[in-house]
Amino acid sequence: MPPGGNGVISMGPGCPVVLPLTIAHQCGQAFRWRKVLVPLQGKESRRLEWSLCLRDRVVFVTQDGANHSLAHRTVYNSNPEPFSTAAWLRDYLNLDTPASQWFAEWSEKDPIFAKHANRFSGGNILRQDPWECLCAFICSSNNNIPRISQMVHKLCEHFSPLLHVEQYPKGSRLCHSLDVNELAEASTDALCLAYHPFPTPSRLAEPDVEGRLRELGFGYRAKYLAQTAYALCEKARESLGFNASAEKIDQRVYANLLELRSLSYHDARNQLLPLSGVGPKVADCILLMSLDQASSIPVDRHVFQFAERWYGIRTKRYEEVAEKLRAVWGERAGWAHSFLFYADLPSLDFYDSNDHMGAYNTEEDKKQDLLLSSAHQTEFDQEMGPEAKLDTTQYPYLTVKSEPDETSLNLVIKDDSHLSDTPETIKHEQSSPDEPHQRPTLKRARTARHRAKP
DNA sequence: CAGGTC
DNA sequence: TCTGG
């Protein structure tokens, strides 16, 4: 049994990966990371802790205030696999790519990039698990990012075992937006979160899955997921023989998907397109974010929009837009495209790299913390009442609550069927701009660029 | 309406 | 077109 698995990863000045610009679900790459604001503890200032459940472990990551290093700890299950979390993080976060250098190159080549996307320097494209990536982007069709994230979490809760429950210190707060000062839960309870791994292909290939996914609100995507899982497992079974175990089949499915990394863009794409629920856009997302195809440009409605408005590309033909944008940015066009996509996301309007958003380890942050934490908490209590709870109708998958001094085993794990009648849940009204909850980091005004075209 | 697909 | 924020 491995020990705690703590460690620090230092990032060179050439690759200052900023976690809120990569793993936050608002960015639309990974949808499963949780972000918890852990309050002041002794001499330490408050900090943001990101966490994700892998197959055999839960990984917790905190970035330092200057974005130069990542501190991580790991909780394993009873049968850990032999790979180090540090190595996994380095690979997953693509820490060895000189992304900041690329930002400079894109900005030099393209004044439009310089103007709209260079503020996302520190962003990065992840190197994700292809199976999870495939499922997540099947869910993404005709869908919004919060619900994609919700659906991915539902997959984990309902189709994979509970691996770990983390009990966070009192006053810890689950964050939903990029702004850690968001209006959020005023909890005196200990925050407890349940961690399930992403489900295996063989589990999602079982016959009951489509129906259950429909009950869970997946709509027409239920069939896509079930069919894709089944197709991949059947292909693996053919090469393994009829008596292959589920474990062997899963391993083969993962291996088959990873092999796509060694293929050309077009060959890998043609392997993905026959899968149910995978069209050109979804395929390009998977290629870009999990299969090493840095030139892949997923063309969605946002891209059509800025291609026309900023680059004068008028066509509605998918391949033509992608080709013309590749001509602008070159071989890593898919990376460049992602940060222009960020520029079009309302949820990233308020992102400011100079704030070290979400790091909160500097002395100044600490001072501000001391001033604000008590004051803001009081304000919050006066308005919402001390019993105010998170709006769980918005993020039902996030909540596993416990009473203040409960042991970790006596948990109330939130069940969807009780969602409609939780009397304690207070619905938070949206605060208007002049209310006290509007915190100082909300600097940038919402522009009109998302609205109607002339 | 929301990062399409069949 | 499924569905909900």
Short mmCIF file of C-alpha atoms (C1' of nucleotides) in Angstrom, two decimals:
data_model
loop_
_atom_site.label_atom_id
_atom_site.label_comp_id
_atom_site.label_asym_id
_atom_site.label_seq_id
_atom_site.Cartn_x
_atom_site.Cartn_y
_atom_site.Cartn_z
CA MET A 1 0.00 0.00 0.00
CA PRO A 2 1.58 3.26 -1.09
CA PRO A 3 1.92 6.04 1.47
CA GLY A 4 0.12 9.35 1.12
CA GLY A 5 1.58 10.02 -2.27
CA ASN A 6 2.33 13.69 -1.70
CA GLY A 7 4.56 15.62 -4.02
CA VAL A 8 5.36 18.87 -5.73
CA ILE A 9 5.74 19.37 -9.46
CA SER A 10 7.63 22.46 -10.50
CA MET A 11 6.75 23.97 -13.84
CA GLY A 12 9.42 25.75 -15.80
CA PRO A 13 8.86 29.35 -16.90
CA GLY A 14 8.24 27.99 -20.39
CA CYS A 15 5.16 26.12 -19.33
CA PRO A 16 3.20 27.91 -16.61
CA VAL A 17 0.05 25.88 -16.94
CA VAL A 18 -2.81 27.59 -15.14
CA LEU A 19 -5.31 25.10 -13.82
CA PRO A 20 -8.45 27.26 -14.14
CA LEU A 21 -7.68 27.57 -17.85
CA THR A 22 -7.37 23.85 -18.43
CA ILE A 23 -9.23 21.56 -16.08
CA ALA A 24 -12.16 23.78 -15.11
CA HIS A 25 -15.27 22.46 -16.80
CA GLN A 26 -16.10 25.98 -18.01
CA CYS A 27 -13.22 25.60 -20.46
CA GLY A 28 -14.96 22.68 -22.09
CA GLN A 29 -12.08 20.22 -22.05
CA ALA A 30 -12.44 18.19 -18.88
CA PHE A 31 -15.80 18.05 -17.16
CA ARG A 32 -15.11 16.06 -14.04
CA TRP A 33 -12.65 17.99 -11.88
CA ARG A 34 -13.97 19.45 -8.66
CA LYS A 35 -12.74 22.72 -7.24
CA VAL A 36 -12.92 23.30 -3.50
CA LEU A 37 -11.94 26.48 -1.72
CA VAL A 38 -10.36 25.37 1.54
CA PRO A 39 -10.44 28.15 4.17
CA LEU A 40 -7.70 29.55 6.34
CA GLN A 41 -6.04 26.88 8.42
CA GLY A 42 -3.50 27.99 11.01
CA LYS A 43 -0.68 29.76 9.26
CA GLU A 44 -1.77 28.75 5.79
CA SER A 45 -3.89 31.05 3.71
CA ARG A 46 -6.93 29.67 1.99
CA ARG A 47 -6.29 27.69 -1.13
CA LEU A 48 -8.04 26.06 -4.03
CA GLU A 49 -7.85 22.32 -4.26
CA TRP A 50 -8.74 20.51 -7.46
CA SER A 51 -9.61 16.83 -7.37
CA LEU A 52 -10.33 14.01 -9.78
CA CYS A 53 -11.03 10.32 -9.37
CA LEU A 54 -9.02 7.99 -11.60
CA ARG A 55 -9.50 4.26 -11.86
CA ASP A 56 -7.69 3.40 -8.62
CA ARG A 57 -7.16 6.71 -6.82
CA VAL A 58 -8.25 10.26 -6.15
CA VAL A 59 -5.79 12.97 -7.11
CA PHE A 60 -5.80 16.33 -5.29
CA VAL A 61 -3.90 19.27 -6.76
CA THR A 62 -3.19 22.79 -5.52
CA GLN A 63 -1.41 25.40 -7.58
CA ASP A 64 0.80 27.95 -5.85
CA GLY A 65 0.03 31.64 -6.09
CA ALA A 66 2.63 32.41 -8.70
CA ASN A 67 1.57 29.45 -10.83
CA HIS A 68 5.04 27.95 -10.75
CA SER A 69 4.34 24.66 -9.07
CA LEU A 70 1.68 22.08 -8.35
CA ALA A 71 1.37 20.40 -4.98
CA HIS A 72 -0.45 17.11 -5.11
CA ARG A 73 -1.58 14.31 -2.83
CA THR A 74 -3.19 11.01 -3.66
CA VAL A 75 -5.67 8.71 -1.96
CA TYR A 76 -5.53 5.16 -3.25
CA ASN A 77 -8.00 2.32 -3.12
CA SER A 78 -7.06 -1.07 -1.75
CA ASN A 79 -5.51 -2.28 -4.98
CA PRO A 80 -3.48 0.54 -6.50
CA GLU A 81 -1.98 0.35 -9.96
CA PRO A 82 1.76 0.88 -10.38
CA PHE A 83 1.97 4.37 -11.78
CA SER A 84 2.90 7.59 -10.04
CA THR A 85 0.45 10.44 -9.77
CA ALA A 86 3.24 12.89 -10.58
CA ALA A 87 3.97 11.15 -13.85
CA TRP A 88 0.30 10.95 -14.66
CA LEU A 89 -0.18 14.68 -13.98
CA ARG A 90 2.78 15.62 -16.13
CA ASP A 91 1.37 13.63 -19.02
CA TYR A 92 -2.29 14.59 -18.52
CA LEU A 93 -1.57 18.30 -18.12
CA ASN A 94 0.90 18.24 -21.01
CA LEU A 95 3.46 19.96 -18.80
CA ASP A 96 6.35 19.42 -21.18
CA THR A 97 4.85 21.38 -24.04
CA PRO A 98 6.20 24.93 -24.44
CA ALA A 99 2.75 26.43 -24.72
CA SER A 100 3.72 29.96 -23.70
CA GLN A 101 6.20 30.01 -26.56
CA TRP A 102 3.42 28.98 -28.90
CA PHE A 103 1.23 31.80 -27.61
CA ALA A 104 3.97 34.21 -28.60
CA GLU A 105 4.15 32.67 -32.05
CA TRP A 106 0.40 32.76 -32.62
CA SER A 107 0.23 36.35 -31.45
CA GLU A 108 3.01 37.32 -33.79
CA LYS A 109 1.40 35.58 -36.76
CA ASP A 110 -2.12 36.67 -36.08
CA PRO A 111 -3.12 40.07 -34.66
CA ILE A 112 -6.62 38.78 -34.04
CA PHE A 113 -5.26 36.08 -31.79
CA ALA A 114 -3.07 38.66 -30.05
CA LYS A 115 -6.06 40.86 -29.41
CA HIS A 116 -8.61 38.31 -28.22
CA ALA A 117 -6.81 35.19 -27.07
CA ASN A 118 -3.41 36.13 -25.73
CA ARG A 119 -4.89 36.85 -22.31
CA PHE A 120 -5.35 33.09 -21.97
CA SER A 121 -1.62 32.46 -21.98
CA GLY A 122 -1.12 29.77 -19.38
CA GLY A 123 -3.93 27.78 -20.91
CA ASN A 124 -3.10 24.40 -22.30
CA ILE A 125 -4.66 21.50 -24.10
CA LEU A 126 -4.92 18.42 -21.91
CA ARG A 127 -3.87 14.93 -22.93
CA GLN A 128 -6.94 13.11 -21.71
CA ASP A 129 -8.06 9.52 -21.57
CA PRO A 130 -9.63 8.80 -24.99
CA TRP A 131 -12.46 6.66 -23.60
CA GLU A 132 -13.65 9.30 -21.17
CA CYS A 133 -13.12 11.99 -23.75
CA LEU A 134 -15.22 10.07 -26.27
CA CYS A 135 -18.11 9.68 -23.85
CA ALA A 136 -17.97 13.28 -22.66
CA PHE A 137 -18.12 14.68 -26.17
CA ILE A 138 -20.92 12.35 -27.21
CA CYS A 139 -22.75 14.04 -24.35
CA SER A 140 -21.74 17.46 -25.65
CA SER A 141 -23.88 17.42 -28.78
CA ASN A 142 -26.47 20.17 -28.85
CA ASN A 143 -25.81 20.75 -25.18
CA ASN A 144 -24.40 23.32 -22.79
CA ILE A 145 -21.28 22.99 -20.70
CA PRO A 146 -22.87 22.83 -17.22
CA ARG A 147 -25.14 20.04 -18.33
CA ILE A 148 -22.34 18.14 -20.05
CA SER A 149 -20.49 18.25 -16.77
CA GLN A 150 -23.59 17.14 -14.90
CA MET A 151 -24.07 14.20 -17.25
CA VAL A 152 -20.46 13.05 -16.99
CA HIS A 153 -20.77 13.06 -13.21
CA LYS A 154 -24.00 11.08 -13.48
CA LEU A 155 -22.19 8.46 -15.53
CA CYS A 156 -19.69 8.07 -12.70
CA GLU A 157 -22.23 8.00 -9.89
CA HIS A 158 -24.53 5.47 -11.49
CA PHE A 159 -22.16 3.18 -13.37
CA SER A 160 -19.03 2.92 -11.26
CA PRO A 161 -18.40 2.07 -7.61
CA LEU A 162 -17.74 4.58 -4.86
CA LEU A 163 -13.98 4.74 -4.46
CA HIS A 164 -13.53 7.39 -1.79
CA VAL A 165 -15.32 10.02 0.27
CA GLU A 166 -13.27 13.10 1.08
CA GLN A 167 -14.20 15.08 4.14
CA TYR A 168 -13.03 18.65 3.71
CA PRO A 169 -12.34 21.03 6.61
CA LYS A 170 -15.23 23.07 7.96
CA GLY A 171 -15.97 26.12 5.88
CA SER A 172 -14.69 24.52 2.69
CA ARG A 173 -16.66 25.52 -0.32
CA LEU A 174 -17.31 23.86 -3.62
CA CYS A 175 -16.83 26.35 -6.46
CA HIS A 176 -18.82 26.25 -9.66
CA SER A 177 -17.53 29.17 -11.68
CA LEU A 178 -14.10 30.52 -12.42
CA ASP A 179 -14.67 33.24 -9.87
CA VAL A 180 -13.93 31.80 -6.47
CA ASN A 181 -15.80 34.73 -4.96
CA GLU A 182 -19.01 33.52 -6.49
CA LEU A 183 -22.14 33.52 -4.41
CA ALA A 184 -21.94 30.13 -2.80
CA GLU A 185 -22.78 27.87 0.04
CA ALA A 186 -22.50 29.29 3.54
CA SER A 187 -21.83 26.03 5.21
CA THR A 188 -20.79 25.40 8.74
CA ASP A 189 -20.95 21.69 8.01
CA ALA A 190 -18.00 19.73 6.85
CA LEU A 191 -18.07 19.41 3.10
CA CYS A 192 -18.03 15.80 1.95
CA LEU A 193 -17.61 14.74 -1.63
CA ALA A 194 -18.03 11.28 -3.08
CA TYR A 195 -15.56 10.10 -5.69
CA HIS A 196 -16.39 7.52 -8.35
CA PRO A 197 -14.08 6.66 -11.23
CA PHE A 198 -15.26 7.10 -14.78
CA PRO A 199 -17.20 3.95 -15.77
CA THR A 200 -15.57 1.24 -17.83
CA PRO A 201 -16.53 0.48 -21.45
CA SER A 202 -17.88 -2.96 -20.52
CA ARG A 203 -20.15 -1.45 -17.87
CA LEU A 204 -21.67 1.00 -20.35
CA ALA A 205 -22.04 -1.84 -22.86
CA GLU A 206 -24.41 -3.74 -20.58
CA PRO A 207 -27.98 -4.07 -21.83
CA ASP A 208 -29.74 -1.97 -19.18
CA VAL A 209 -27.69 1.13 -19.84
CA GLU A 210 -29.68 2.96 -22.50
CA GLY A 211 -32.90 2.86 -20.51
CA ARG A 212 -31.24 4.01 -17.33
CA LEU A 213 -29.48 6.83 -19.14
CA ARG A 214 -32.82 7.99 -20.49
CA GLU A 215 -34.23 8.02 -16.98
CA LEU A 216 -31.23 10.07 -15.95
CA GLY A 217 -32.04 12.69 -18.56
CA PHE A 218 -29.53 11.91 -21.28
CA GLY A 219 -32.16 12.16 -24.02
CA TYR A 220 -31.13 10.86 -27.43
CA ARG A 221 -27.51 10.67 -26.25
CA ALA A 222 -28.44 7.62 -24.18
CA LYS A 223 -28.55 5.47 -27.28
CA TYR A 224 -25.33 6.93 -28.67
CA LEU A 225 -23.39 6.12 -25.51
CA ALA A 226 -24.77 2.62 -25.17
CA GLN A 227 -24.19 1.80 -28.83
CA THR A 228 -20.67 3.18 -28.87
CA ALA A 229 -19.69 1.31 -25.70
CA TYR A 230 -21.17 -1.89 -27.12
CA ALA A 231 -19.44 -1.50 -30.48
CA LEU A 232 -16.02 -0.94 -28.89
CA CYS A 233 -16.44 -3.89 -26.53
CA GLU A 234 -17.60 -6.18 -29.32
CA LYS A 235 -14.59 -5.26 -31.40
CA ALA A 236 -12.33 -6.03 -28.46
CA ARG A 237 -14.15 -9.30 -27.80
CA GLU A 238 -13.67 -10.42 -31.38
CA SER A 239 -9.93 -10.21 -31.04
CA LEU A 240 -9.89 -11.80 -27.58
CA GLY A 241 -12.31 -14.69 -27.92
CA PHE A 242 -15.75 -15.28 -26.47
CA ASN A 243 -14.69 -16.07 -22.94
CA ALA A 244 -12.74 -12.88 -22.39
CA SER A 245 -13.36 -11.27 -19.04
CA ALA A 246 -14.75 -7.77 -18.68
CA GLU A 247 -11.36 -6.63 -17.41
CA LYS A 248 -9.59 -7.98 -20.46
CA ILE A 249 -12.15 -6.40 -22.76
CA ASP A 250 -11.78 -3.03 -21.07
CA GLN A 251 -8.00 -3.19 -21.33
CA ARG A 252 -8.27 -3.98 -25.01
CA VAL A 253 -10.72 -1.15 -25.63
CA TYR A 254 -8.36 1.30 -23.93
CA ALA A 255 -5.41 -0.08 -25.87
CA ASN A 256 -7.27 0.15 -29.17
CA LEU A 257 -8.18 3.76 -28.53
CA LEU A 258 -4.65 4.66 -27.45
CA GLU A 259 -3.31 3.16 -30.67
CA LEU A 260 -5.12 5.89 -32.55
CA ARG A 261 -2.46 8.29 -31.23
CA SER A 262 0.04 6.78 -33.65
CA LEU A 263 -2.19 7.24 -36.69
CA SER A 264 -2.46 10.23 -38.99
CA TYR A 265 -5.21 12.77 -38.39
CA HIS A 266 -7.40 11.42 -41.18
CA ASP A 267 -6.89 7.76 -40.32
CA ALA A 268 -7.67 8.30 -36.64
CA ARG A 269 -10.68 10.41 -37.53
CA ASN A 270 -12.03 7.73 -39.84
CA GLN A 271 -11.80 5.23 -37.00
CA LEU A 272 -13.93 7.46 -34.78
CA LEU A 273 -16.59 8.64 -37.22
CA PRO A 274 -18.43 5.29 -37.55
CA LEU A 275 -19.17 5.33 -33.81
CA SER A 276 -22.70 6.25 -32.85
CA GLY A 277 -23.03 9.88 -31.78
CA VAL A 278 -19.65 10.80 -33.23
CA GLY A 279 -19.82 13.29 -36.07
CA PRO A 280 -17.09 15.57 -37.40
CA LYS A 281 -17.19 17.99 -34.48
CA VAL A 282 -17.16 15.37 -31.73
CA ALA A 283 -14.44 13.43 -33.51
CA ASP A 284 -12.27 16.53 -33.74
CA CYS A 285 -12.72 17.22 -30.04
CA ILE A 286 -11.54 13.72 -29.17
CA LEU A 287 -8.64 13.95 -31.61
CA LEU A 288 -7.51 17.29 -30.23
CA MET A 289 -7.89 16.60 -26.52
CA SER A 290 -6.95 12.95 -26.18
CA LEU A 291 -5.34 11.68 -29.38
CA ASP A 292 -2.41 14.05 -29.96
CA GLN A 293 -3.88 15.78 -33.01
CA ALA A 294 -2.90 19.37 -32.32
CA SER A 295 -4.07 20.54 -35.74
CA SER A 296 -7.61 19.26 -35.27
CA ILE A 297 -10.12 22.11 -35.14
CA PRO A 298 -13.57 21.27 -33.82
CA VAL A 299 -15.86 23.63 -35.70
CA ASP A 300 -18.88 24.48 -33.62
CA ARG A 301 -21.31 27.37 -33.69
CA HIS A 302 -18.82 29.59 -31.85
CA VAL A 303 -16.14 28.86 -34.42
CA PHE A 304 -18.47 29.49 -37.36
CA GLN A 305 -19.30 32.78 -35.73
CA PHE A 306 -15.80 34.11 -35.12
CA ALA A 307 -14.53 32.65 -38.39
CA GLU A 308 -16.98 34.87 -40.19
CA ARG A 309 -16.77 37.93 -37.98
CA TRP A 310 -13.02 38.05 -37.37
CA TYR A 311 -11.54 36.17 -40.31
CA GLY A 312 -14.04 36.84 -43.09
CA ILE A 313 -14.66 33.13 -43.65
CA ARG A 314 -18.23 33.13 -44.86
CA THR A 315 -18.79 29.49 -45.73
CA LYS A 316 -20.90 27.17 -43.60
CA ARG A 317 -18.99 24.12 -44.72
CA TYR A 318 -17.25 22.47 -41.80
CA GLU A 319 -14.13 21.22 -43.55
CA GLU A 320 -13.61 24.48 -45.39
CA VAL A 321 -13.68 26.54 -42.19
CA ALA A 322 -11.23 24.16 -40.53
CA GLU A 323 -8.87 24.26 -43.50
CA LYS A 324 -8.84 28.04 -43.70
CA LEU A 325 -8.17 28.39 -39.98
CA ARG A 326 -5.38 25.82 -40.21
CA ALA A 327 -3.84 28.03 -42.86
CA VAL A 328 -3.87 30.92 -40.38
CA TRP A 329 -2.33 29.16 -37.39
CA GLY A 330 -0.31 26.30 -38.81
CA GLU A 331 0.38 22.88 -37.42
CA ARG A 332 -0.98 23.49 -33.92
CA ALA A 333 -4.09 25.24 -35.17
CA GLY A 334 -6.33 23.23 -32.86
CA TRP A 335 -4.56 24.65 -29.83
CA ALA A 336 -4.78 28.19 -31.11
CA HIS A 337 -8.43 27.73 -31.96
CA SER A 338 -9.19 26.66 -28.39
CA PHE A 339 -8.11 29.98 -26.95
CA LEU A 340 -10.14 31.95 -29.45
CA PHE A 341 -13.00 29.71 -28.45
CA TYR A 342 -12.32 30.74 -24.83
CA ALA A 343 -12.58 34.36 -25.93
CA ASP A 344 -16.13 33.61 -27.04
CA LEU A 345 -17.19 31.94 -23.81
CA PRO A 346 -19.31 34.09 -21.50
CA SER A 347 -18.10 32.11 -18.49
CA LEU A 348 -14.52 33.23 -19.16
CA ASP A 349 -15.38 36.92 -19.55
CA PHE A 350 -14.12 37.67 -16.07
CA TYR A 351 -10.94 35.70 -16.28
CA ASP A 352 -7.91 37.86 -15.49
CA SER A 353 -4.50 36.24 -15.50
CA ASN A 354 -3.07 38.92 -13.21
CA ASP A 355 -5.37 37.85 -10.42
CA HIS A 356 -3.74 34.45 -10.23
CA MET A 357 -7.32 33.42 -10.27
CA GLY A 358 -8.01 30.72 -7.82
CA ALA A 359 -4.52 30.48 -6.41
CA TYR A 360 -4.85 32.62 -3.30
CA ASN A 361 -1.51 31.91 -1.77
CA THR A 362 -0.01 35.38 -1.84
CA GLU A 363 0.28 37.59 1.20
CA GLU A 364 -2.02 40.12 -0.35
CA ASP A 365 -4.65 37.47 -0.88
CA LYS A 366 -4.28 36.45 2.69
CA LYS A 367 -4.85 39.98 3.96
CA GLN A 368 -7.83 40.39 1.72
CA ASP A 369 -9.07 37.08 2.94
CA LEU A 370 -9.00 38.15 6.54
CA LEU A 371 -10.97 41.25 5.69
CA LEU A 372 -13.47 39.63 3.45
CA SER A 373 -14.11 36.21 4.85
CA SER A 374 -15.81 37.42 8.01
CA ALA A 375 -17.50 40.41 6.45
CA HIS A 376 -18.80 38.55 3.48
CA GLN A 377 -19.92 35.62 5.54
CA THR A 378 -21.97 37.91 7.74
CA GLU A 379 -23.54 39.59 4.76
CA PHE A 380 -24.38 36.26 3.33
CA ASP A 381 -25.95 34.97 6.49
CA GLN A 382 -28.06 38.09 6.87
CA GLU A 383 -29.45 37.76 3.42
CA MET A 384 -29.79 34.03 3.06
CA GLY A 385 -30.07 33.01 6.66
CA PRO A 386 -27.52 30.79 8.36
CA GLU A 387 -29.28 27.72 7.02
CA ALA A 388 -28.71 28.71 3.43
CA LYS A 389 -27.57 25.85 1.29
CA LEU A 390 -26.24 25.42 -2.16
CA ASP A 391 -28.76 25.31 -4.94
CA THR A 392 -28.54 21.60 -5.46
CA THR A 393 -31.03 21.64 -8.26
CA GLN A 394 -28.31 23.23 -10.33
CA TYR A 395 -25.49 20.85 -9.45
CA PRO A 396 -27.12 17.79 -7.91
CA TYR A 397 -24.16 15.54 -8.58
CA LEU A 398 -21.87 17.54 -6.37
CA THR A 399 -23.42 17.09 -3.01
CA VAL A 400 -22.75 14.58 -0.36
CA LYS A 401 -23.44 16.31 2.88
CA SER A 402 -22.87 15.39 6.45
CA GLU A 403 -23.67 16.86 9.82
CA PRO A 404 -20.84 18.74 11.58
CA ASP A 405 -19.32 15.94 13.60
CA GLU A 406 -20.44 12.93 11.72
CA THR A 407 -18.06 10.18 10.88
CA SER A 408 -17.23 9.70 7.26
CA LEU A 409 -19.28 6.53 7.04
CA ASN A 410 -22.57 8.03 8.05
CA LEU A 411 -23.26 10.00 4.94
CA VAL A 412 -26.28 11.18 3.13
CA ILE A 413 -25.52 10.55 -0.45
CA LYS A 414 -27.79 12.64 -2.52
CA ASP A 415 -30.22 10.74 -4.65
CA ASP A 416 -31.81 12.31 -7.69
CA SER A 417 -35.25 11.03 -6.86
CA HIS A 418 -35.35 13.28 -3.82
CA LEU A 419 -34.33 16.34 -5.71
CA SER A 420 -37.74 17.83 -6.15
CA ASP A 421 -38.59 17.87 -2.48
CA THR A 422 -35.67 19.05 -0.41
CA PRO A 423 -37.22 21.72 1.77
CA GLU A 424 -33.90 23.00 3.11
CA THR A 425 -32.71 23.96 -0.30
CA ILE A 426 -32.93 27.67 -0.78
CA LYS A 427 -32.86 28.86 -4.30
CA HIS A 428 -30.33 31.62 -4.72
CA GLU A 429 -31.62 34.54 -6.65
CA GLN A 430 -29.31 36.14 -9.11
CA SER A 431 -27.64 39.15 -7.56
CA SER A 432 -27.87 42.40 -9.42
CA PRO A 433 -24.65 44.30 -10.17
CA ASP A 434 -24.95 46.71 -7.28
CA GLU A 435 -25.46 44.12 -4.59
CA PRO A 436 -22.69 43.44 -2.11
CA HIS A 437 -22.05 39.96 -3.48
CA GLN A 438 -20.66 41.42 -6.63
CA ARG A 439 -17.03 41.07 -5.71
CA PRO A 440 -14.04 43.06 -6.91
CA THR A 441 -12.78 40.48 -9.38
CA LEU A 442 -15.75 41.06 -11.63
CA LYS A 443 -13.99 43.68 -13.65
CA ARG A 444 -14.80 43.05 -17.22
CA ALA A 445 -18.16 44.05 -18.50
CA ARG A 446 -20.06 41.56 -20.53
CA THR A 447 -19.64 42.53 -24.14
CA ALA A 448 -22.25 42.38 -26.84
CA ARG A 449 -20.29 40.02 -28.98
CA HIS A 450 -22.38 36.99 -28.16
CA ARG A 451 -25.56 38.55 -29.27
CA ALA A 452 -27.17 39.21 -32.59
CA LYS A 453 -25.06 39.90 -35.60
CA PRO A 454 -25.67 43.05 -37.64
"C1'" DC B 1 -31.00 28.58 -26.89
"C1'" DA B 2 -26.91 25.26 -25.73
"C1'" DG B 3 -19.68 23.62 -28.44
"C1'" DG B 4 -24.44 18.24 -33.47
"C1'" DT B 5 -25.80 13.82 -35.08
"C1'" DC B 6 -28.55 10.37 -37.55
"C1'" DT C 1 -34.58 16.58 -32.01
"C1'" DC C 2 -33.92 15.31 -25.73
"C1'" DT C 3 -33.75 18.24 -21.94
"C1'" DG C 4 -32.88 21.89 -18.39
"C1'" DG C 5 -30.34 26.11 -16.86
#
